[in-house]
Structure formats: structure tokens, C-alpha cells
Amino acid sequence: ITEQYDRVSMHGVRVSLLYQQMERLGIPCHKVYIPAPCPNEIYEKKMHELTDTLKADGITHVIFGDLFLEDVRDYRLAQMKKAKMECVFPLWGRNTKDLANEMIENGLRSVITTIDPKVLDKSFAGGQFGPDFHNDLPENIDPCGENGEFHSVTIAGPMFDRPIDVKTGEVIERDGFIFADVIPL
């Protein structure tokens, strides 16, 4: 969570919405606050403090949703090796177009919270991750945003016991990115 904004870093998601996600998933939430900008040494220190807490609770594995960025995967593997925790990458190597379609077909509903305007038009901010969104994406944009083209917040899906009702609020530009405020109702 970015300290200055009390929001999920890079996604711009309100902490209150994060808590609703965790409640609907039925899992505990451990918040880690970081400054903006956050030097790697602070990020790694905070993450190792969290992994120490998780290990004390008996957790031995960490699941990551990375798809194909090998440098990111290698970084996660190195950090979790230092923490003496195992990494699991269940989506690694999946075709992102097929994965996006599968998520939509299985009832996943997400709202686009962050856009990198250098690669994607800001009009996509606040839109729904779904067939229309994907049909309108330029061909050079990964359907899952794996290159950082966009970020989203999930509000419904088979993993939740019930959907989260939201509305889209203000859309702003900050630090070179476009953020859509997704407000839980």
C-alpha cells in the first residue's frame, strides 16, 4: 500500500475495496506500507518482514500471477529463496489471449484502474475487463496487461462468495499514469 495515498500501489485501489476482496475470498489480509517512490532496498526489507510473519503462521509457499516476464519471475524466485519460501507460478507460460477469454467466460469481472498513457489511450481507464474491452485493444497491447499497459481490480468471479458493488469515480493523471477511482458501494 502506498503510504501517501493509502491505496494499493500501481493499481490505485482503495484499501476499503481490498478488504472487501479479502472478505469475499475468505482469507486474511496483511498490508505492507511503502513510500512513493519506493527504493528496492525498502521494498525488499518490507517484503522480508512480511515473509517472516507468514512463515511464523506456517505458510511455506507464495503464489504469483506472472505470465511471461522472465526478469520479474527471476526476481521473485531470488527474493523468495532469500526468504526460504517456495514460489508457485500457476499461470506461467499461458497464452494471454486464451487466459483473458477463459477468465471472462468463467465470470471474472474487473474494472481497469490504471493505464500507461504512453501505450494505451486514457479512455480505457474505468472500463470493464471484458469482450468489448479486448475487442477495442490495439494489437500491440497484451490482453492481460502483462507488460504494464493497464492494471485492474477484480470485483466478481468464482473465487468470491459474492460480487462487490462499485462505481467509477474521478479519473486523474499522476506520476505519468492515468488512475480511475473505483469506489465500493
PDB file of C-alpha atoms in Angstrom:
ATOM      1  CA  ILE A   1       0.000   0.000   0.000  1.00  0.00           C
ATOM      2  CA  THR A   2       1.462   3.394  -0.937  1.00  0.00           C
ATOM      3  CA  GLU A   3       1.674   5.370   2.319  1.00  0.00           C
ATOM      4  CA  GLN A   4       0.945   8.798   0.807  1.00  0.00           C
ATOM      5  CA  TYR A   5      -2.272   7.655  -0.891  1.00  0.00           C
ATOM      6  CA  ASP A   6      -3.426   4.732   1.303  1.00  0.00           C
ATOM      7  CA  ARG A   7      -4.054   2.802  -1.907  1.00  0.00           C
ATOM      8  CA  VAL A   8      -2.713  -0.370  -3.479  1.00  0.00           C
ATOM      9  CA  SER A   9       0.499   0.596  -5.260  1.00  0.00           C
ATOM     10  CA  MET A  10       0.326   0.839  -9.064  1.00  0.00           C
ATOM     11  CA  HIS A  11      -3.351  -0.162  -9.083  1.00  0.00           C
ATOM     12  CA  GLY A  12      -4.605   2.865  -7.141  1.00  0.00           C
ATOM     13  CA  VAL A  13      -7.218   0.682  -5.425  1.00  0.00           C
ATOM     14  CA  ARG A  14      -8.729   1.917  -2.163  1.00  0.00           C
ATOM     15  CA  VAL A  15      -7.837  -0.138   0.909  1.00  0.00           C
ATOM     16  CA  SER A  16     -11.555  -0.469   1.686  1.00  0.00           C
ATOM     17  CA  LEU A  17     -12.028  -2.274  -1.638  1.00  0.00           C
ATOM     18  CA  LEU A  18      -9.020  -4.512  -0.915  1.00  0.00           C
ATOM     19  CA  TYR A  19     -10.653  -5.515   2.379  1.00  0.00           C
ATOM     20  CA  GLN A  20     -13.907  -6.355   0.592  1.00  0.00           C
ATOM     21  CA  GLN A  21     -11.959  -8.593  -1.802  1.00  0.00           C
ATOM     22  CA  MET A  22     -10.299 -10.420   1.084  1.00  0.00           C
ATOM     23  CA  GLU A  23     -13.616 -10.838   2.894  1.00  0.00           C
ATOM     24  CA  ARG A  24     -15.230 -12.361  -0.195  1.00  0.00           C
ATOM     25  CA  LEU A  25     -12.241 -14.640  -0.720  1.00  0.00           C
ATOM     26  CA  GLY A  26     -12.325 -15.675   2.932  1.00  0.00           C
ATOM     27  CA  ILE A  27      -8.621 -15.062   3.538  1.00  0.00           C
ATOM     28  CA  PRO A  28      -6.723 -12.727   5.887  1.00  0.00           C
ATOM     29  CA  CYS A  29      -5.090  -9.578   4.576  1.00  0.00           C
ATOM     30  CA  HIS A  30      -1.595  -8.445   5.537  1.00  0.00           C
ATOM     31  CA  LYS A  31      -0.974  -4.837   4.485  1.00  0.00           C
ATOM     32  CA  VAL A  32       2.549  -3.628   3.750  1.00  0.00           C
ATOM     33  CA  TYR A  33       3.031   0.136   3.543  1.00  0.00           C
ATOM     34  CA  ILE A  34       5.710   1.545   1.261  1.00  0.00           C
ATOM     35  CA  PRO A  35       6.706   5.115   0.331  1.00  0.00           C
ATOM     36  CA  ALA A  36       6.391   6.614  -3.142  1.00  0.00           C
ATOM     37  CA  PRO A  37       8.775   6.352  -4.790  1.00  0.00           C
ATOM     38  CA  CYS A  38       9.955   3.161  -3.123  1.00  0.00           C
ATOM     39  CA  PRO A  39      13.627   2.226  -3.479  1.00  0.00           C
ATOM     40  CA  ASN A  40      14.200  -1.511  -3.959  1.00  0.00           C
ATOM     41  CA  GLU A  41      16.044  -1.836  -0.650  1.00  0.00           C
ATOM     42  CA  ILE A  42      12.985  -0.575   1.282  1.00  0.00           C
ATOM     43  CA  TYR A  43      10.615  -2.732  -0.784  1.00  0.00           C
ATOM     44  CA  GLU A  44      12.711  -5.845  -0.164  1.00  0.00           C
ATOM     45  CA  LYS A  45      13.054  -5.095   3.564  1.00  0.00           C
ATOM     46  CA  LYS A  46       9.278  -4.711   3.914  1.00  0.00           C
ATOM     47  CA  MET A  47       8.587  -7.875   1.937  1.00  0.00           C
ATOM     48  CA  HIS A  48      11.039  -9.894   4.021  1.00  0.00           C
ATOM     49  CA  GLU A  49       9.365  -8.635   7.201  1.00  0.00           C
ATOM     50  CA  LEU A  50       6.075  -9.914   5.758  1.00  0.00           C
ATOM     51  CA  THR A  51       7.519 -13.277   4.725  1.00  0.00           C
ATOM     52  CA  ASP A  52       8.880 -13.708   8.263  1.00  0.00           C
ATOM     53  CA  THR A  53       5.342 -13.129   9.594  1.00  0.00           C
ATOM     54  CA  LEU A  54       3.845 -15.548   7.079  1.00  0.00           C
ATOM     55  CA  LYS A  55       6.395 -18.261   7.878  1.00  0.00           C
ATOM     56  CA  ALA A  56       5.628 -17.840  11.595  1.00  0.00           C
ATOM     57  CA  ASP A  57       1.979 -18.539  10.658  1.00  0.00           C
ATOM     58  CA  GLY A  58       3.042 -21.773   8.905  1.00  0.00           C
ATOM     59  CA  ILE A  59       2.880 -20.502   5.326  1.00  0.00           C
ATOM     60  CA  THR A  60       5.581 -22.032   3.104  1.00  0.00           C
ATOM     61  CA  HIS A  61       4.557 -21.097  -0.471  1.00  0.00           C
ATOM     62  CA  VAL A  62       3.781 -17.830  -2.272  1.00  0.00           C
ATOM     63  CA  ILE A  63       1.646 -17.768  -5.424  1.00  0.00           C
ATOM     64  CA  PHE A  64       2.393 -15.239  -8.178  1.00  0.00           C
ATOM     65  CA  GLY A  65       0.233 -14.486 -11.212  1.00  0.00           C
ATOM     66  CA  ASP A  66       3.103 -13.722 -13.584  1.00  0.00           C
ATOM     67  CA  LEU A  67       2.624 -14.930 -17.156  1.00  0.00           C
ATOM     68  CA  PHE A  68       5.798 -14.452 -19.183  1.00  0.00           C
ATOM     69  CA  LEU A  69       8.159 -11.722 -17.926  1.00  0.00           C
ATOM     70  CA  GLU A  70      11.238 -13.781 -17.072  1.00  0.00           C
ATOM     71  CA  ASP A  71      13.083 -10.927 -15.330  1.00  0.00           C
ATOM     72  CA  VAL A  72      10.154 -10.443 -12.943  1.00  0.00           C
ATOM     73  CA  ARG A  73       9.915 -14.196 -12.320  1.00  0.00           C
ATOM     74  CA  ASP A  74      13.664 -14.423 -11.672  1.00  0.00           C
ATOM     75  CA  TYR A  75      13.445 -11.511  -9.212  1.00  0.00           C
ATOM     76  CA  ARG A  76      10.582 -13.169  -7.316  1.00  0.00           C
ATOM     77  CA  LEU A  77      12.428 -16.507  -7.229  1.00  0.00           C
ATOM     78  CA  ALA A  78      15.566 -14.825  -5.852  1.00  0.00           C
ATOM     79  CA  GLN A  79      13.651 -12.897  -3.176  1.00  0.00           C
ATOM     80  CA  MET A  80      11.652 -15.919  -2.037  1.00  0.00           C
ATOM     81  CA  LYS A  81      14.807 -18.048  -1.977  1.00  0.00           C
ATOM     82  CA  LYS A  82      16.323 -15.498   0.447  1.00  0.00           C
ATOM     83  CA  ALA A  83      13.125 -15.747   2.487  1.00  0.00           C
ATOM     84  CA  LYS A  84      13.264 -19.577   2.364  1.00  0.00           C
ATOM     85  CA  MET A  85       9.803 -19.756   0.774  1.00  0.00           C
ATOM     86  CA  GLU A  86       8.657 -21.637  -2.324  1.00  0.00           C
ATOM     87  CA  CYS A  87       7.266 -19.851  -5.396  1.00  0.00           C
ATOM     88  CA  VAL A  88       4.296 -21.125  -7.373  1.00  0.00           C
ATOM     89  CA  PHE A  89       3.512 -19.712 -10.833  1.00  0.00           C
ATOM     90  CA  PRO A  90       0.252 -21.427 -11.888  1.00  0.00           C
ATOM     91  CA  LEU A  91      -0.303 -19.177 -14.931  1.00  0.00           C
ATOM     92  CA  TRP A  92       3.276 -19.160 -16.209  1.00  0.00           C
ATOM     93  CA  GLY A  93       3.515 -19.532 -19.971  1.00  0.00           C
ATOM     94  CA  ARG A  94      -0.233 -19.390 -20.606  1.00  0.00           C
ATOM     95  CA  ASN A  95      -1.395 -17.720 -23.801  1.00  0.00           C
ATOM     96  CA  THR A  96      -2.720 -14.380 -22.547  1.00  0.00           C
ATOM     97  CA  LYS A  97      -5.491 -14.081 -25.122  1.00  0.00           C
ATOM     98  CA  ASP A  98      -6.786 -17.531 -24.186  1.00  0.00           C
ATOM     99  CA  LEU A  99      -6.412 -16.739 -20.476  1.00  0.00           C
ATOM    100  CA  ALA A 100      -8.308 -13.435 -20.787  1.00  0.00           C
ATOM    101  CA  ASN A 101     -11.141 -15.200 -22.630  1.00  0.00           C
ATOM    102  CA  GLU A 102     -11.221 -18.012 -20.056  1.00  0.00           C
ATOM    103  CA  MET A 103     -11.416 -15.539 -17.160  1.00  0.00           C
ATOM    104  CA  ILE A 104     -14.285 -13.661 -18.799  1.00  0.00           C
ATOM    105  CA  GLU A 105     -16.144 -16.879 -19.684  1.00  0.00           C
ATOM    106  CA  ASN A 106     -15.851 -18.028 -16.051  1.00  0.00           C
ATOM    107  CA  GLY A 107     -17.469 -14.873 -14.699  1.00  0.00           C
ATOM    108  CA  LEU A 108     -14.476 -12.745 -13.741  1.00  0.00           C
ATOM    109  CA  ARG A 109     -15.411  -9.069 -13.627  1.00  0.00           C
ATOM    110  CA  SER A 110     -12.747  -6.420 -13.243  1.00  0.00           C
ATOM    111  CA  VAL A 111     -12.510  -2.669 -13.660  1.00  0.00           C
ATOM    112  CA  ILE A 112      -9.481  -1.074 -15.332  1.00  0.00           C
ATOM    113  CA  THR A 113      -7.875   1.098 -12.651  1.00  0.00           C
ATOM    114  CA  THR A 114      -4.573   2.189 -14.189  1.00  0.00           C
ATOM    115  CA  ILE A 115      -3.469   2.986 -17.718  1.00  0.00           C
ATOM    116  CA  ASP A 116       0.000   3.674 -19.024  1.00  0.00           C
ATOM    117  CA  PRO A 117      -0.902   6.506 -21.440  1.00  0.00           C
ATOM    118  CA  LYS A 118       2.375   6.039 -23.337  1.00  0.00           C
ATOM    119  CA  VAL A 119       0.955   2.812 -24.793  1.00  0.00           C
ATOM    120  CA  LEU A 120      -2.831   2.878 -24.245  1.00  0.00           C
ATOM    121  CA  ASP A 121      -5.398   5.639 -24.571  1.00  0.00           C
ATOM    122  CA  LYS A 122      -6.633   7.020 -21.261  1.00  0.00           C
ATOM    123  CA  SER A 123     -10.251   6.411 -22.347  1.00  0.00           C
ATOM    124  CA  PHE A 124      -9.777   2.763 -21.262  1.00  0.00           C
ATOM    125  CA  ALA A 125      -9.486   3.843 -17.587  1.00  0.00           C
ATOM    126  CA  GLY A 126     -12.562   2.827 -15.618  1.00  0.00           C
ATOM    127  CA  GLY A 127     -13.736   0.381 -18.285  1.00  0.00           C
ATOM    128  CA  GLN A 128     -14.787  -3.215 -17.689  1.00  0.00           C
ATOM    129  CA  PHE A 129     -12.345  -6.054 -18.426  1.00  0.00           C
ATOM    130  CA  GLY A 130     -14.481  -7.984 -20.879  1.00  0.00           C
ATOM    131  CA  PRO A 131     -15.135  -8.763 -24.545  1.00  0.00           C
ATOM    132  CA  ASP A 132     -15.714  -5.128 -25.571  1.00  0.00           C
ATOM    133  CA  PHE A 133     -12.528  -4.023 -23.809  1.00  0.00           C
ATOM    134  CA  HIS A 134     -10.483  -6.714 -25.524  1.00  0.00           C
ATOM    135  CA  ASN A 135     -12.021  -6.099 -28.950  1.00  0.00           C
ATOM    136  CA  ASP A 136     -11.050  -2.418 -28.674  1.00  0.00           C
ATOM    137  CA  LEU A 137      -7.455  -3.025 -27.518  1.00  0.00           C
ATOM    138  CA  PRO A 138      -4.761  -2.176 -30.058  1.00  0.00           C
ATOM    139  CA  GLU A 139      -2.946  -5.289 -31.319  1.00  0.00           C
ATOM    140  CA  ASN A 140       0.303  -4.346 -29.532  1.00  0.00           C
ATOM    141  CA  ILE A 141      -1.384  -4.421 -26.098  1.00  0.00           C
ATOM    142  CA  ASP A 142      -1.288  -7.669 -24.127  1.00  0.00           C
ATOM    143  CA  PRO A 143      -4.865  -8.836 -23.333  1.00  0.00           C
ATOM    144  CA  CYS A 144      -3.877  -9.315 -19.672  1.00  0.00           C
ATOM    145  CA  GLY A 145      -1.774  -6.143 -19.406  1.00  0.00           C
ATOM    146  CA  GLU A 146       1.306  -8.243 -18.639  1.00  0.00           C
ATOM    147  CA  ASN A 147       3.670  -5.543 -19.903  1.00  0.00           C
ATOM    148  CA  GLY A 148       2.173  -2.942 -17.549  1.00  0.00           C
ATOM    149  CA  GLU A 149      -0.145  -1.433 -20.148  1.00  0.00           C
ATOM    150  CA  PHE A 150      -3.022  -1.494 -17.668  1.00  0.00           C
ATOM    151  CA  HIS A 151      -3.940  -2.722 -14.199  1.00  0.00           C
ATOM    152  CA  SER A 152      -7.325  -3.698 -12.830  1.00  0.00           C
ATOM    153  CA  VAL A 153      -9.281  -4.602  -9.717  1.00  0.00           C
ATOM    154  CA  THR A 154     -11.445  -7.715  -9.622  1.00  0.00           C
ATOM    155  CA  ILE A 155     -14.968  -7.220  -8.310  1.00  0.00           C
ATOM    156  CA  ALA A 156     -16.606 -10.575  -9.133  1.00  0.00           C
ATOM    157  CA  GLY A 157     -15.688 -14.110 -10.031  1.00  0.00           C
ATOM    158  CA  PRO A 158     -15.955 -17.725  -8.971  1.00  0.00           C
ATOM    159  CA  MET A 159     -13.385 -17.179  -6.222  1.00  0.00           C
ATOM    160  CA  PHE A 160     -15.625 -14.662  -4.414  1.00  0.00           C
ATOM    161  CA  ASP A 161     -18.633 -15.664  -2.317  1.00  0.00           C
ATOM    162  CA  ARG A 162     -20.482 -12.659  -3.803  1.00  0.00           C
ATOM    163  CA  PRO A 163     -19.717  -9.697  -6.108  1.00  0.00           C
ATOM    164  CA  ILE A 164     -18.550  -6.295  -4.892  1.00  0.00           C
ATOM    165  CA  ASP A 165     -20.768  -3.399  -5.949  1.00  0.00           C
ATOM    166  CA  VAL A 166     -18.712  -0.432  -7.162  1.00  0.00           C
ATOM    167  CA  LYS A 167     -18.959   2.790  -9.076  1.00  0.00           C
ATOM    168  CA  THR A 168     -16.249   4.528 -11.037  1.00  0.00           C
ATOM    169  CA  GLY A 169     -15.288   7.908  -9.665  1.00  0.00           C
ATOM    170  CA  GLU A 170     -12.774  10.502 -10.743  1.00  0.00           C
ATOM    171  CA  VAL A 171     -10.120   9.722 -13.367  1.00  0.00           C
ATOM    172  CA  ILE A 172      -6.816  11.517 -12.736  1.00  0.00           C
ATOM    173  CA  GLU A 173      -3.270  11.637 -14.066  1.00  0.00           C
ATOM    174  CA  ARG A 174      -0.472  11.179 -11.516  1.00  0.00           C
ATOM    175  CA  ASP A 175       3.185  10.273 -11.898  1.00  0.00           C
ATOM    176  CA  GLY A 176       2.790   9.581 -15.620  1.00  0.00           C
ATOM    177  CA  PHE A 177      -0.159   7.187 -15.252  1.00  0.00           C
ATOM    178  CA  ILE A 178      -3.936   7.502 -15.526  1.00  0.00           C
ATOM    179  CA  PHE A 179      -5.895   6.247 -12.482  1.00  0.00           C
ATOM    180  CA  ALA A 180      -9.639   5.581 -12.292  1.00  0.00           C
ATOM    181  CA  ASP A 181     -11.027   5.654  -8.757  1.00  0.00           C
ATOM    182  CA  VAL A 182     -13.133   2.530  -8.171  1.00  0.00           C
ATOM    183  CA  ILE A 183     -15.404   3.182  -5.201  1.00  0.00           C
ATOM    184  CA  PRO A 184     -17.043   0.336  -3.273  1.00  0.00           C
ATOM    185  CA  LEU A 185     -20.740   0.955  -2.552  1.00  0.00           C
TER     186      LEU A 185
END
